[in-house]
Coordinates of C-alpha atoms and ligand atoms in Angstrom, one line a residue:
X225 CA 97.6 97.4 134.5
X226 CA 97.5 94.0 135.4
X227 CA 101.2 92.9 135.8
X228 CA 102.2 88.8 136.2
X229 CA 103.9 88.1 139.4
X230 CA 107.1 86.6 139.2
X231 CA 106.4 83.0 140.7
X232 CA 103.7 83.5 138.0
X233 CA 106.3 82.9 135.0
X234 CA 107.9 80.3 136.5
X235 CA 106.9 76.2 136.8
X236 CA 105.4 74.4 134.0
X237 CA 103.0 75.4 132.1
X238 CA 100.4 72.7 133.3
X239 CA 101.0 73.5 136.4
X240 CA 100.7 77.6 135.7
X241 CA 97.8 77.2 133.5
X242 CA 95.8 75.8 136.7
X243 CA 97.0 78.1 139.0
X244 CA 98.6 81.4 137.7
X245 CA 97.0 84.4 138.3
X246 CA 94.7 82.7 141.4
X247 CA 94.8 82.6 144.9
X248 CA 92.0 81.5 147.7
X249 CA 89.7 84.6 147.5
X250 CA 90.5 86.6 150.9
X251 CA 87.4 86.7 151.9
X252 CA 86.4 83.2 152.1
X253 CA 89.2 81.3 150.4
X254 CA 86.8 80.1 147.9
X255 CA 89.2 78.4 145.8
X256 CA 87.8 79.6 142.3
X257 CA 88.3 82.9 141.5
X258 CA 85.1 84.6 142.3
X259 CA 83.2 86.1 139.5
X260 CA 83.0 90.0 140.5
X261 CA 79.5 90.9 138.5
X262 CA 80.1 94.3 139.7
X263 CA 80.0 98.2 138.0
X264 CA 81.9 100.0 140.1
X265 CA 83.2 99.5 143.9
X266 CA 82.5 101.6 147.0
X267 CA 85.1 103.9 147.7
X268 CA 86.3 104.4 151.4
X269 CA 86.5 108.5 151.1
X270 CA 87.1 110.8 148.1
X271 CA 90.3 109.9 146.6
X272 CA 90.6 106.8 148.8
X273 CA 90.1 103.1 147.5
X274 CA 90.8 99.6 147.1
X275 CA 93.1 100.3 143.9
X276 CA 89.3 99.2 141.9
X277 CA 87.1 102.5 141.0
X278 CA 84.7 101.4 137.6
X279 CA 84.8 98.0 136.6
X280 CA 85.6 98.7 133.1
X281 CA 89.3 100.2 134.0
X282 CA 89.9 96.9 136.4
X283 CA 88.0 94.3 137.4
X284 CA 89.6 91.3 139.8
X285 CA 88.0 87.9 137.5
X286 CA 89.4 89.8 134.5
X287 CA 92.8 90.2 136.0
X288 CA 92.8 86.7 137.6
X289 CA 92.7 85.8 133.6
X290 CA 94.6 88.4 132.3
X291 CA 97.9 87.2 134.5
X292 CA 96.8 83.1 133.9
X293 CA 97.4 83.9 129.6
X294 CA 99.8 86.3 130.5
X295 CA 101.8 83.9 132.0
X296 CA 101.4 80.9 129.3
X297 CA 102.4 83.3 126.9
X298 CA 105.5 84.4 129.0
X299 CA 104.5 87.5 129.1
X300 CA 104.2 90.3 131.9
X301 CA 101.1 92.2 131.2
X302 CA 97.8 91.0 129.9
X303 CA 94.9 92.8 128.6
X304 CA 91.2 91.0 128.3
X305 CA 88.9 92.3 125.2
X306 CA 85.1 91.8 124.8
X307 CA 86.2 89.9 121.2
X308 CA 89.3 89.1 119.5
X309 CA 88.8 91.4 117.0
X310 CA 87.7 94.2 119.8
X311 CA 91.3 93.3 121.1
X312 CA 93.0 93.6 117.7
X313 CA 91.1 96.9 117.0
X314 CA 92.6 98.1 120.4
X315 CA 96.0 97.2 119.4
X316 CA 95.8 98.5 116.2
X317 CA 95.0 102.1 118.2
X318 CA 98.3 102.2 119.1
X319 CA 98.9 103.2 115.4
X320 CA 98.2 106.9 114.8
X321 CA 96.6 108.1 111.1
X322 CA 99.5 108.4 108.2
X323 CA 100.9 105.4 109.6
X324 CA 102.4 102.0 107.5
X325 CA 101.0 98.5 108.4
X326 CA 102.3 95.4 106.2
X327 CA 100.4 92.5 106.9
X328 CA 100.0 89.0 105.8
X329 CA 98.1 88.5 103.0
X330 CA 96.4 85.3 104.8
X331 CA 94.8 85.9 107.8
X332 CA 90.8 86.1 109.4
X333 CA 88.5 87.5 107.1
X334 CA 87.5 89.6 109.8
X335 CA 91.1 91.1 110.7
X336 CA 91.3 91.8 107.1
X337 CA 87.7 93.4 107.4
X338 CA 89.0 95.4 110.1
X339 CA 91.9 96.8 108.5
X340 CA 90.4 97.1 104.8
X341 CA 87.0 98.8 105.5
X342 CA 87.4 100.0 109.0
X343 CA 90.8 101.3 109.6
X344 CA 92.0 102.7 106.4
X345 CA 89.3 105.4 106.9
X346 CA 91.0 106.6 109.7
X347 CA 94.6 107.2 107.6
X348 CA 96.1 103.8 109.0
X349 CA 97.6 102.1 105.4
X350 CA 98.2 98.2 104.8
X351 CA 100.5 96.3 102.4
X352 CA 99.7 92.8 102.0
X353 CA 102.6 90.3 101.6
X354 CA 102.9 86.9 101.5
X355 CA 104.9 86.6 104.7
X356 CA 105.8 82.7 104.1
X357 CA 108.7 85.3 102.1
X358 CA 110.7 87.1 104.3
X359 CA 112.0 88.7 101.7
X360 CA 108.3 90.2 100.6
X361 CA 107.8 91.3 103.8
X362 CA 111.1 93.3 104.0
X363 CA 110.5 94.5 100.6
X364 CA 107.3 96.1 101.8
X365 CA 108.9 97.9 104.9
X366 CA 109.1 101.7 104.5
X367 CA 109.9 104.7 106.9
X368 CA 106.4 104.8 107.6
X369 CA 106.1 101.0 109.0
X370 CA 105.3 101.2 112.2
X371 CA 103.8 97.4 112.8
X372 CA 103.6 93.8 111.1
X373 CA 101.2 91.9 111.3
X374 CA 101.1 88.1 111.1
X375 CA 98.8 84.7 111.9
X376 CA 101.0 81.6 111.7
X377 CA 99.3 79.3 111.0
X378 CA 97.0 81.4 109.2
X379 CA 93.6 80.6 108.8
X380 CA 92.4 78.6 106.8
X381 CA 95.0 77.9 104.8
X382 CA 97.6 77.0 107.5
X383 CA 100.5 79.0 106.2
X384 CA 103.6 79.6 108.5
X385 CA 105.7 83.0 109.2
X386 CA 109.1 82.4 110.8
X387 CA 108.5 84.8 113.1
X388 CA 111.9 84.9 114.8
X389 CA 112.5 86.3 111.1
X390 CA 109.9 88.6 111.2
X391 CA 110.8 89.9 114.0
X392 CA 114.0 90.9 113.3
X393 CA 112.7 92.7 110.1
X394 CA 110.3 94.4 111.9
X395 CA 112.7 95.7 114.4
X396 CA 115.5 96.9 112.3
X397 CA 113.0 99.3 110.8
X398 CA 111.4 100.4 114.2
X399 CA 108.4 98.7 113.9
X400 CA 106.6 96.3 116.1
X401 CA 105.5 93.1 115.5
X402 CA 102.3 91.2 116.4
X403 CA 101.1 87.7 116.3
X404 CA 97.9 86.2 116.5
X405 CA 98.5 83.1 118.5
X406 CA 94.7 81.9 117.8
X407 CA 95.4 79.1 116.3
X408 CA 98.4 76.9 117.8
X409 CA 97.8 78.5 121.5
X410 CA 101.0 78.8 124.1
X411 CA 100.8 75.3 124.8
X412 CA 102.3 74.9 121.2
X413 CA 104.1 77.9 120.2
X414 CA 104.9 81.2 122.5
X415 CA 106.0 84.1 120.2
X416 CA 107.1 87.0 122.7
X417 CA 109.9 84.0 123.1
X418 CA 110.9 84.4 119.6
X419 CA 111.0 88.3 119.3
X420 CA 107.1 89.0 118.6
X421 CA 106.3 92.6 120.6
X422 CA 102.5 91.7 121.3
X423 CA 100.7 88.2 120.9
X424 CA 97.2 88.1 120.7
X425 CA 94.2 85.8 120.7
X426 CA 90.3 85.0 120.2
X427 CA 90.0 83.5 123.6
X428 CA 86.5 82.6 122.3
X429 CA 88.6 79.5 120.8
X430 CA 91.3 77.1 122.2
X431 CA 92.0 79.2 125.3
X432 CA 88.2 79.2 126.6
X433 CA 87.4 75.7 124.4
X434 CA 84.1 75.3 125.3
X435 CA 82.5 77.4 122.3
X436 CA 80.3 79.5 125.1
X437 CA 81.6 82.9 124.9
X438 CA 83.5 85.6 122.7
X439 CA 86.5 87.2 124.0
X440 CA 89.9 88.5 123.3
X441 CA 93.2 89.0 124.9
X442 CA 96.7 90.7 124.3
X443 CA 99.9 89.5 125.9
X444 CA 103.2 92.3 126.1
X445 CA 106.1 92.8 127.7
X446 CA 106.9 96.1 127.0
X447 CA 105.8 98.6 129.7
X448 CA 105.7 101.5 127.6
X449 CA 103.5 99.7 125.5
X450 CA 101.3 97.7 128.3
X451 CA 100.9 100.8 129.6
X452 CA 99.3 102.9 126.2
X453 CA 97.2 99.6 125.7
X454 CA 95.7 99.7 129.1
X455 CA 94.7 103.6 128.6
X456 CA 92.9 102.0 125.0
X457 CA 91.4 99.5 127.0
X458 CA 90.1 102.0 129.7
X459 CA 89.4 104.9 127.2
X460 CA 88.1 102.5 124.3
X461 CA 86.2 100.2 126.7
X462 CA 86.2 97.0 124.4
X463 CA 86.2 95.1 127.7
X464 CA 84.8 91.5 128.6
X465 CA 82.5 90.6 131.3
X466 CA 83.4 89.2 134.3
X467 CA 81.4 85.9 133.7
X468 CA 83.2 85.2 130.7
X469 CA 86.2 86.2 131.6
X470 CA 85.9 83.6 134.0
X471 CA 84.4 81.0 131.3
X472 CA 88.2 81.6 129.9
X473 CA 89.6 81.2 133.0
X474 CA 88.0 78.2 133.6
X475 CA 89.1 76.8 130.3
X476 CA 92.8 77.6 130.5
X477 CA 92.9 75.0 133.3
X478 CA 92.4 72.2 130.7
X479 CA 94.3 73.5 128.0
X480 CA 97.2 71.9 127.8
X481 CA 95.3 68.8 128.4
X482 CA 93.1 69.7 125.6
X483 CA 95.3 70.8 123.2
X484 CA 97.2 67.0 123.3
X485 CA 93.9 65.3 122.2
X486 CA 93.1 68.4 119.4
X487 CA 96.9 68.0 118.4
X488 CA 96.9 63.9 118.6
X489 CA 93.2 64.1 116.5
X490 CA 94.6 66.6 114.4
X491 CA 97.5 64.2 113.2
X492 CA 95.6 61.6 112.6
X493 CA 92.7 62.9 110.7
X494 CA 95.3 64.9 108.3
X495 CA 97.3 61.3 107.5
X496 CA 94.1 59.7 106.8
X497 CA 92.9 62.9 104.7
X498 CA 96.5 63.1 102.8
X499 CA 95.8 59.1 101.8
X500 CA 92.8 59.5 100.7
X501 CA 92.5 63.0 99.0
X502 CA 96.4 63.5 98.7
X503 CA 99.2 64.9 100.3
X504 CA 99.0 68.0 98.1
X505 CA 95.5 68.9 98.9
X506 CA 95.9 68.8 102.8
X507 CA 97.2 71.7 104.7
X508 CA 98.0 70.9 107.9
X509 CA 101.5 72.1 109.4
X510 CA 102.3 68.3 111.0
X511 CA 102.4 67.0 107.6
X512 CA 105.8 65.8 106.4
X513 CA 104.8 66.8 102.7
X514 CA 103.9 70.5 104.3
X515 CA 105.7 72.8 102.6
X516 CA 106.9 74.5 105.8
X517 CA 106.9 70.9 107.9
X518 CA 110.8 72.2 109.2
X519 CA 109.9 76.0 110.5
X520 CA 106.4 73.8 111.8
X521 CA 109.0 72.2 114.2
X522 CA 111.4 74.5 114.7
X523 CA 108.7 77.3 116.0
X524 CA 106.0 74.9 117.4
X525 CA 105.8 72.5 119.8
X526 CA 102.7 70.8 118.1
X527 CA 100.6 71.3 115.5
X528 CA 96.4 71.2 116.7
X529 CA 93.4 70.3 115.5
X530 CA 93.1 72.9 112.7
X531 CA 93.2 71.1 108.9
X532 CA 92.4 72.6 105.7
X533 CA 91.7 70.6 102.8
X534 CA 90.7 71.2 98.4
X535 CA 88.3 69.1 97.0
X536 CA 88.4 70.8 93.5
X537 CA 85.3 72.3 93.5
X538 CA 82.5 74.0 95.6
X539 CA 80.0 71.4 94.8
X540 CA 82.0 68.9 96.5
X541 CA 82.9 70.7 99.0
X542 CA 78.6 71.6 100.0
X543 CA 78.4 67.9 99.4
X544 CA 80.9 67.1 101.9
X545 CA 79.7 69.6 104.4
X546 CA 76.2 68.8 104.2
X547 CA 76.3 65.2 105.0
X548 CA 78.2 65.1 108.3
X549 CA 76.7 64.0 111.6
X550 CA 79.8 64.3 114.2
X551 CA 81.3 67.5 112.8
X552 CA 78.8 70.2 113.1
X553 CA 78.5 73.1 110.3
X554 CA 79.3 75.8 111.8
X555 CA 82.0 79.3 111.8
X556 CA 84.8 79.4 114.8
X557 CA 86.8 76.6 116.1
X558 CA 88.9 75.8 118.9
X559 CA 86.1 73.9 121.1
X560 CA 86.2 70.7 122.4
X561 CA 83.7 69.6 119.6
X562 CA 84.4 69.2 115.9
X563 CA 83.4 72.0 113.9
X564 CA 83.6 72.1 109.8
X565 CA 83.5 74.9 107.2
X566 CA 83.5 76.4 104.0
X567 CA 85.8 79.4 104.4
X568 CA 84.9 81.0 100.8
X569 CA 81.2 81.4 102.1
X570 CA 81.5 82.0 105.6
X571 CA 84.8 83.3 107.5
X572 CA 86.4 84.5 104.4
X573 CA 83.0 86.1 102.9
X574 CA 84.4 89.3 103.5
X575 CA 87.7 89.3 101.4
X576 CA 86.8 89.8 97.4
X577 CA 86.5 86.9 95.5
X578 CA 89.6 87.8 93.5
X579 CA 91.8 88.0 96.4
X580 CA 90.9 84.6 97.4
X581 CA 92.0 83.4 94.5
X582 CA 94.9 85.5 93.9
X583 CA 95.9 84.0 97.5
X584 CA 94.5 80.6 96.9
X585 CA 91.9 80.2 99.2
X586 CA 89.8 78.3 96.5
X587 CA 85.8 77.3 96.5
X588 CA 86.7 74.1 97.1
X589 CA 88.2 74.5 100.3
X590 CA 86.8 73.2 103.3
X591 CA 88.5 73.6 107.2
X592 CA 88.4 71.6 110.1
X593 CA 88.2 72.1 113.8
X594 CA 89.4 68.8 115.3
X595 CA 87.7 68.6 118.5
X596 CA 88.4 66.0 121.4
X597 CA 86.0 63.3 120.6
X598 CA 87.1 59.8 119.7
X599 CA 89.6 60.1 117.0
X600 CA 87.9 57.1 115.1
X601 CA 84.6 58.4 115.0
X602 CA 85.8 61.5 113.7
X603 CA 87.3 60.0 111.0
X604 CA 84.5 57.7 110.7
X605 CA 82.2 60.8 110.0
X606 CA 84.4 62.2 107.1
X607 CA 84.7 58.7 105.6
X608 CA 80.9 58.4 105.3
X609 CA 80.5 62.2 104.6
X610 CA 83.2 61.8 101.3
X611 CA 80.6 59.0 100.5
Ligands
LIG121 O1 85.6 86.1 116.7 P1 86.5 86.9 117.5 O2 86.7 86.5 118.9 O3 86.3 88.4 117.4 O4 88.0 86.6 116.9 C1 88.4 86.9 115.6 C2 89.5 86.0 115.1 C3 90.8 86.4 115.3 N1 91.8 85.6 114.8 C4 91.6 84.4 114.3 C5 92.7 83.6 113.8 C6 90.3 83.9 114.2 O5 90.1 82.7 113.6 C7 89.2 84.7 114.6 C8 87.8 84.3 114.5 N2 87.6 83.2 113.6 C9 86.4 82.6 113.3 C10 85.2 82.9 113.8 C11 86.6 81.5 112.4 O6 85.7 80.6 112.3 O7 87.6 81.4 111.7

């Protein structure tokens, strides 16, 4: 169970998200963290070894990144997974058949994939609530709630859950809540800090950046927890390899440098979208006219590179998507270049046309993935792409 050190949490966070988690290999004092392409390990005697048996139990690259997110979180235990939604399927094996799950009714199609055609075969049962509503979700809790589940913002439509809230909700009735972080990152909002039980990402975003691998990773602080998720991990084997573990942990080290220029391009291209579609029509949490803007400030630091936006219809929104030249078509987000979508089509594809509407994720809607290129060319390439 890979556990943070204690100089590990503390310092700030540019300075732990270079160095937590990594020290001068032993060996050599390589300064990187060595990338241990390795099965198993060589054991001195029966019963005797280096505290590593079979790679997929432990691994040092993977622990090196483990403790780096770990610690930006402000957590003590992290857990790498082969894909975020490997790592949410491991969390949500915690869970044991007959039990209760309310979740919010905006998040990933693939999460709601997971827990709609997946998961309810195996007894696990989900209430969907609009979670902007604390009320709803409390309304939804029953004996049998054992977790919540929340994005904030959620994708696409960059809704917010006051998750100190939620929390408490979720803890008066026994239940544990968990937050996927994907989105806004630790650099912009840590939710262990505001009550959450487990935080979770697709490191195959923000936290690697570089659109170059798929991973996933839980942060905890619970012992008794850490320690059921790392017998999932071990018995479930959803685990990355060490090459991209250390593509993530290579990315970390700019992240807090990355997510300034995702957050100051993010801004910029939502005040230029809001003047010239309408305020109304652009979802972006840094927005003064967002409907959430005060919880957006209260609970986050900043706000990223992630902006929805309705142009009516799905014609215009194919138009739009088809004529860009610095924005790249393309599902996932989070890298250092600008990717655009059509959620109805591609990353919501799997949730029912009906429940898209009833939840207002419309045809017209297209999402952004501010990268880190020049903020005038980026809003250059929408400009000509609107026509
Ligand atoms: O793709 P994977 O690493 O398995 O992560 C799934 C996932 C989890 N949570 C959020 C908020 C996500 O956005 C994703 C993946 N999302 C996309 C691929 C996308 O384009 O939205």
């Amino acid at each position: 169970m890979t556990r943070v050190l204690p100089d590990e949490l503390s310092g700030s966070f540019a300075t732990r998200a270079i160095h937590a988690g990594q020290r001068p290999d032993p060996m050599s004092g390589a300064i990187m963290t060595p990338i241990y392409q390795t099965s198993t390990y060589v054991q001195d005697a029966v019963g005797e070894n280096k505290g590593y048996e079979y790679a997929r139990g432990r691994n040092p690259t993977r622990e090196a990144l483990e403790r780096n997110v770990a610690s930006l979180e402000g957590g003590q235990h992290g857990f790498a997974f082969s894909s975020g939604t490997g790592c949410l399927d491991s969390i949500m094996k915690l869970f044991q058949s007959g039990d209760h799950i309310v979740c919010g009714e905006n998040v990933y199609g693939g999460t709601f994939r997971l827990f709609d055609k997946l998961l309810t075969r195996f007894g696990l049962r989900f209430t969907y609530v609009d979670s902007r509503d604390l009320q709803k979700v409390a309304d939804a809790m029953t004996p049998e709630t054992r977790g919540v589940v929340i994005e904030t913002p959620t994708n696409p439509l960059m809704r917010l859950t006051d998750i100190a809230g939620c929390a408490g909700i979720a803890h008066r009735h026994d239940a544990i809540l968990i937050v996927d972080n994907t989105f806004t990152t630790p650099y912009f909002q840590r939710p262990l800090e505001y009550g959450a039980d487990i935080v979770w990402h697709s490191t195959t975003k923000y936290l690697n950046g570089h659109s170059d691998m798929i991973g996933g990773l839980a942060v905890l602080n619970d012992d008794v927890l850490a320690e059921r998720l790392q017998f999932i991990l071990n018995a479930a084997g959803a685990v990355p390899g060490p090459f991209d573990a250390w593509l993530v942990l290579r990315g970390t080290k700019t992240l807090h440098l990355r997510m300034r220029q995702h957050d100051a391009n993010g801004r910029a291209m939502a005040a230029w979208l809001a003047d010239r579609v309408g305020e109304d029509r652009v979802y972006y949490p840094g927005l003064a006219s967002h409907p959430q803007h005060d919880l957006a400030k209260r609970q986050m630091s900043g706000f990223g590179g992630m902006i929805s936006v309705d142009l009516g219809t799905r014609e215009r929104a194919v138009q739009v998507l088809n004529r860009v030249r610095v924005f790249s078509l393309a599902e996932s987000l989070g890298g250092v270049e600008s990717l655009i979508s059509h959620p109805a089509s591609m990353t919501h594809a799997s949730v029912e046309a009906s429940r898209r509407d009833s939840i207002g994720l419309s045809d017209g809607l297209i999402r952004l993935s501010c990268g880190v290129e020049d903020e005038g060319d980026l809003i250059g390439d929408i400009e000509q792409a609107m026509g």
